[in-house]
Amino acid sequence: MTDAADLRRRTAALLAAHPVATTDRLEFLRARFDAGLAWVHFPEGLGGLGAPRALQAVVDAELTAAGAPDNDPGRIGIGLGMAAPTVLRYGTEEQRRRFLRPLWTGEEVWCQLFSEPGAGSDLAGLATRAVRDDGGDWVVDGQKVWTSSAHLARWAILVARTDPTVPKHRGMTYFVCDMTDPGVEVRPLRQITGEAEFNEVFLTGVRIPDAHRLGEVGDGWRVAQTTLMNERVAIGGARTPREGGMVGVAAAAWRAHPELRTHDLHQRLLKLWVDAEVARLTGERLRQQLTQGQPGPEGSGMKLAFARLAQQISGWEVEFRGEDGLTYDDWTLRRPEGVDFTGRAAGYRYLRAKGNSIEGGTSEVLLNIVAERVLGLPPEPRTDKDVAWKDLPR
């Protein structure tokens, strides 16, 4: 049985065999994965040791103290938080061994091809088609949108419609798509920040081998729920220290500029600080629950809180800074590798936070999930539940 002492011994052995000062970064990350210290709760041979999930913190603390390199989680967050748990749960042994190691080391970036121009909040209404050819592989045609990191990605998790004759939730299948294949076109979507971290992706006759299907044909909705639940935990449940994240930036600004303080701004900041601390502690409880099983609808509540707080705190900061809050550092069109909520100017935080209530599930949809799956309230009437997708009005 792997315990904390055993993990410390394994970590010490890794550091002894691969000294941080003299080992190439990628070589170290690969060795860490092979030692089972990437995700300790994953199975042996897949980056883990089958240990309790809570013990990951033991490994992380030891490696951080030693100055070991990390895998740049901000750059590969979609792979770590969404693709990996889905591949682990639904992938074949061959798929797990092919995808998980380069995903964790950051050698291969992933993106998520879910939302479409006509299917965002109602993901089950998606229209991208996958048709099986005579050889058993799939030919995909359609358009996806709001795809973070598509311009960097080698692989994508993709949901497509494979049977339009059944109700919309039952006719989808889940695939892994090679973003370098012919027929995949990525175009930047310039955002209110001036940057284009999002993209739209056009799929024209893209061939996907059946070996890159996750789950059964027609079972894509159930597989996608695993991805979405993990996505909301990844967005809303990230571990932060007390007064960390955006509320920490706001508090630092308050302390640094006494000349800008007012009683009203003080009261509002105190409330936001308390709300952020409540969200942080709730996130700790959620992570403890995760050690006992799969993420549930609680992640939707955390993602809701994250979006609300990010928008309120960034709005407070712009107001507090007065004229300086209206300045913006750079409007050049760039295609960044990630989002930096704490290292940029207040204007960037304010504008970028507007997307938090859309990405990862809109706040309206998440409120429905919390109402129905957490509080047990009656579901909203759904007239399209038993209608074939092809017969739905568009």
PDB file of N, CA, C and O in Angstrom, residues 105-131:
ATOM      1  N   THR A 105       3.510  15.349 -20.156  1.00  0.00           N
ATOM      2  CA  THR A 105       4.798  16.035 -20.262  1.00  0.00           C
ATOM      3  C   THR A 105       4.699  17.332 -21.063  1.00  0.00           C
ATOM      4  O   THR A 105       5.635  18.135 -21.047  1.00  0.00           O
ATOM      5  N   GLY A 106       3.589  17.543 -21.745  1.00  0.00           N
ATOM      6  CA  GLY A 106       3.419  18.754 -22.538  1.00  0.00           C
ATOM      7  C   GLY A 106       3.984  18.656 -23.935  1.00  0.00           C
ATOM      8  O   GLY A 106       3.999  19.644 -24.676  1.00  0.00           O
ATOM      9  N   GLU A 107       4.415  17.473 -24.330  1.00  0.00           N
ATOM     10  CA  GLU A 107       4.928  17.307 -25.694  1.00  0.00           C
ATOM     11  C   GLU A 107       3.813  17.442 -26.730  1.00  0.00           C
ATOM     12  O   GLU A 107       4.069  17.821 -27.877  1.00  0.00           O
ATOM     13  N   GLU A 108       2.598  17.103 -26.336  1.00  0.00           N
ATOM     14  CA  GLU A 108       1.447  17.221 -27.231  1.00  0.00           C
ATOM     15  C   GLU A 108       0.343  18.002 -26.516  1.00  0.00           C
ATOM     16  O   GLU A 108      -0.133  17.606 -25.456  1.00  0.00           O
ATOM     17  N   VAL A 109      -0.038  19.130 -27.124  1.00  0.00           N
ATOM     18  CA  VAL A 109      -1.090  19.983 -26.577  1.00  0.00           C
ATOM     19  C   VAL A 109      -2.440  19.504 -27.107  1.00  0.00           C
ATOM     20  O   VAL A 109      -2.540  19.043 -28.250  1.00  0.00           O
ATOM     21  N   TRP A 110      -3.468  19.628 -26.271  1.00  0.00           N
ATOM     22  CA  TRP A 110      -4.819  19.212 -26.642  1.00  0.00           C
ATOM     23  C   TRP A 110      -5.764  20.404 -26.657  1.00  0.00           C
ATOM     24  O   TRP A 110      -5.559  21.402 -25.973  1.00  0.00           O
ATOM     25  N   CYS A 111      -6.827  20.283 -27.467  1.00  0.00           N
ATOM     26  CA  CYS A 111      -7.914  21.258 -27.446  1.00  0.00           C
ATOM     27  C   CYS A 111      -9.238  20.501 -27.432  1.00  0.00           C
ATOM     28  O   CYS A 111      -9.267  19.265 -27.503  1.00  0.00           O
ATOM     29  N   GLN A 112     -10.325  21.252 -27.353  1.00  0.00           N
ATOM     30  CA  GLN A 112     -11.647  20.654 -27.135  1.00  0.00           C
ATOM     31  C   GLN A 112     -12.606  21.121 -28.227  1.00  0.00           C
ATOM     32  O   GLN A 112     -12.952  22.300 -28.291  1.00  0.00           O
ATOM     33  N   LEU A 113     -13.015  20.214 -29.096  1.00  0.00           N
ATOM     34  CA  LEU A 113     -13.933  20.533 -30.190  1.00  0.00           C
ATOM     35  C   LEU A 113     -15.346  20.114 -29.795  1.00  0.00           C
ATOM     36  O   LEU A 113     -15.843  19.061 -30.203  1.00  0.00           O
ATOM     37  N   PHE A 114     -16.003  20.956 -29.002  1.00  0.00           N
ATOM     38  CA  PHE A 114     -17.369  20.692 -28.552  1.00  0.00           C
ATOM     39  C   PHE A 114     -18.333  21.731 -29.123  1.00  0.00           C
ATOM     40  O   PHE A 114     -19.180  21.422 -29.935  1.00  0.00           O
ATOM     41  N   SER A 115     -18.202  22.996 -28.700  1.00  0.00           N
ATOM     42  CA  SER A 115     -19.160  24.036 -29.073  1.00  0.00           C
ATOM     43  C   SER A 115     -19.181  24.285 -30.570  1.00  0.00           C
ATOM     44  O   SER A 115     -18.168  24.159 -31.262  1.00  0.00           O
ATOM     45  N   GLU A 116     -20.373  24.686 -31.045  1.00  0.00           N
ATOM     46  CA  GLU A 116     -20.567  25.034 -32.453  1.00  0.00           C
ATOM     47  C   GLU A 116     -21.355  26.332 -32.541  1.00  0.00           C
ATOM     48  O   GLU A 116     -21.945  26.761 -31.542  1.00  0.00           O
ATOM     49  N   PRO A 117     -21.389  26.974 -33.712  1.00  0.00           N
ATOM     50  CA  PRO A 117     -22.169  28.203 -33.833  1.00  0.00           C
ATOM     51  C   PRO A 117     -23.634  28.037 -33.432  1.00  0.00           C
ATOM     52  O   PRO A 117     -24.247  28.962 -32.915  1.00  0.00           O
ATOM     53  N   GLY A 118     -24.196  26.852 -33.665  1.00  0.00           N
ATOM     54  CA  GLY A 118     -25.590  26.617 -33.304  1.00  0.00           C
ATOM     55  C   GLY A 118     -25.772  25.680 -32.133  1.00  0.00           C
ATOM     56  O   GLY A 118     -26.882  25.211 -31.877  1.00  0.00           O
ATOM     57  N   ALA A 119     -24.690  25.383 -31.416  1.00  0.00           N
ATOM     58  CA  ALA A 119     -24.780  24.441 -30.295  1.00  0.00           C
ATOM     59  C   ALA A 119     -23.696  24.780 -29.272  1.00  0.00           C
ATOM     60  O   ALA A 119     -22.630  24.190 -29.271  1.00  0.00           O
ATOM     61  N   GLY A 120     -23.995  25.765 -28.451  1.00  0.00           N
ATOM     62  CA  GLY A 120     -23.074  26.128 -27.387  1.00  0.00           C
ATOM     63  C   GLY A 120     -23.639  25.679 -26.057  1.00  0.00           C
ATOM     64  O   GLY A 120     -23.270  24.637 -25.517  1.00  0.00           O
ATOM     65  N   SER A 121     -24.597  26.454 -25.547  1.00  0.00           N
ATOM     66  CA  SER A 121     -25.246  26.061 -24.300  1.00  0.00           C
ATOM     67  C   SER A 121     -25.990  24.742 -24.459  1.00  0.00           C
ATOM     68  O   SER A 121     -26.006  23.911 -23.556  1.00  0.00           O
ATOM     69  N   ASP A 122     -26.612  24.555 -25.612  1.00  0.00           N
ATOM     70  CA  ASP A 122     -27.287  23.290 -25.909  1.00  0.00           C
ATOM     71  C   ASP A 122     -26.340  22.421 -26.728  1.00  0.00           C
ATOM     72  O   ASP A 122     -26.515  22.231 -27.933  1.00  0.00           O
ATOM     73  N   LEU A 123     -25.332  21.875 -26.059  1.00  0.00           N
ATOM     74  CA  LEU A 123     -24.310  21.100 -26.766  1.00  0.00           C
ATOM     75  C   LEU A 123     -24.910  19.912 -27.498  1.00  0.00           C
ATOM     76  O   LEU A 123     -24.441  19.532 -28.571  1.00  0.00           O
ATOM     77  N   ALA A 124     -25.973  19.314 -26.941  1.00  0.00           N
ATOM     78  CA  ALA A 124     -26.558  18.126 -27.560  1.00  0.00           C
ATOM     79  C   ALA A 124     -27.186  18.429 -28.914  1.00  0.00           C
ATOM     80  O   ALA A 124     -27.514  17.509 -29.663  1.00  0.00           O
ATOM     81  N   GLY A 125     -27.335  19.699 -29.264  1.00  0.00           N
ATOM     82  CA  GLY A 125     -27.879  20.057 -30.565  1.00  0.00           C
ATOM     83  C   GLY A 125     -26.840  20.146 -31.661  1.00  0.00           C
ATOM     84  O   GLY A 125     -27.152  20.570 -32.771  1.00  0.00           O
ATOM     85  N   LEU A 126     -25.604  19.725 -31.394  1.00  0.00           N
ATOM     86  CA  LEU A 126     -24.516  19.894 -32.362  1.00  0.00           C
ATOM     87  C   LEU A 126     -24.826  19.206 -33.689  1.00  0.00           C
ATOM     88  O   LEU A 126     -25.530  18.202 -33.748  1.00  0.00           O
ATOM     89  N   ALA A 127     -24.253  19.794 -34.753  1.00  0.00           N
ATOM     90  CA  ALA A 127     -24.559  19.328 -36.106  1.00  0.00           C
ATOM     91  C   ALA A 127     -23.365  18.750 -36.850  1.00  0.00           C
ATOM     92  O   ALA A 127     -23.534  18.217 -37.955  1.00  0.00           O
ATOM     93  N   THR A 128     -22.162  18.854 -36.315  1.00  0.00           N
ATOM     94  CA  THR A 128     -21.005  18.262 -36.981  1.00  0.00           C
ATOM     95  C   THR A 128     -21.245  16.768 -37.170  1.00  0.00           C
ATOM     96  O   THR A 128     -21.543  16.059 -36.210  1.00  0.00           O
ATOM     97  N   ARG A 129     -21.092  16.287 -38.411  1.00  0.00           N
ATOM     98  CA  ARG A 129     -21.437  14.914 -38.748  1.00  0.00           C
ATOM     99  C   ARG A 129     -20.196  14.052 -38.885  1.00  0.00           C
ATOM    100  O   ARG A 129     -19.180  14.468 -39.417  1.00  0.00           O
ATOM    101  N   ALA A 130     -20.302  12.836 -38.399  1.00  0.00           N
ATOM    102  CA  ALA A 130     -19.281  11.816 -38.619  1.00  0.00           C
ATOM    103  C   ALA A 130     -19.969  10.624 -39.268  1.00  0.00           C
ATOM    104  O   ALA A 130     -20.905  10.043 -38.687  1.00  0.00           O
ATOM    105  N   VAL A 131     -19.534  10.271 -40.469  1.00  0.00           N
ATOM    106  CA  VAL A 131     -20.155   9.182 -41.234  1.00  0.00           C
ATOM    107  C   VAL A 131     -19.117   8.085 -41.425  1.00  0.00           C
ATOM    108  O   VAL A 131     -17.978   8.350 -41.837  1.00  0.00           O
TER     109      VAL A 131
END
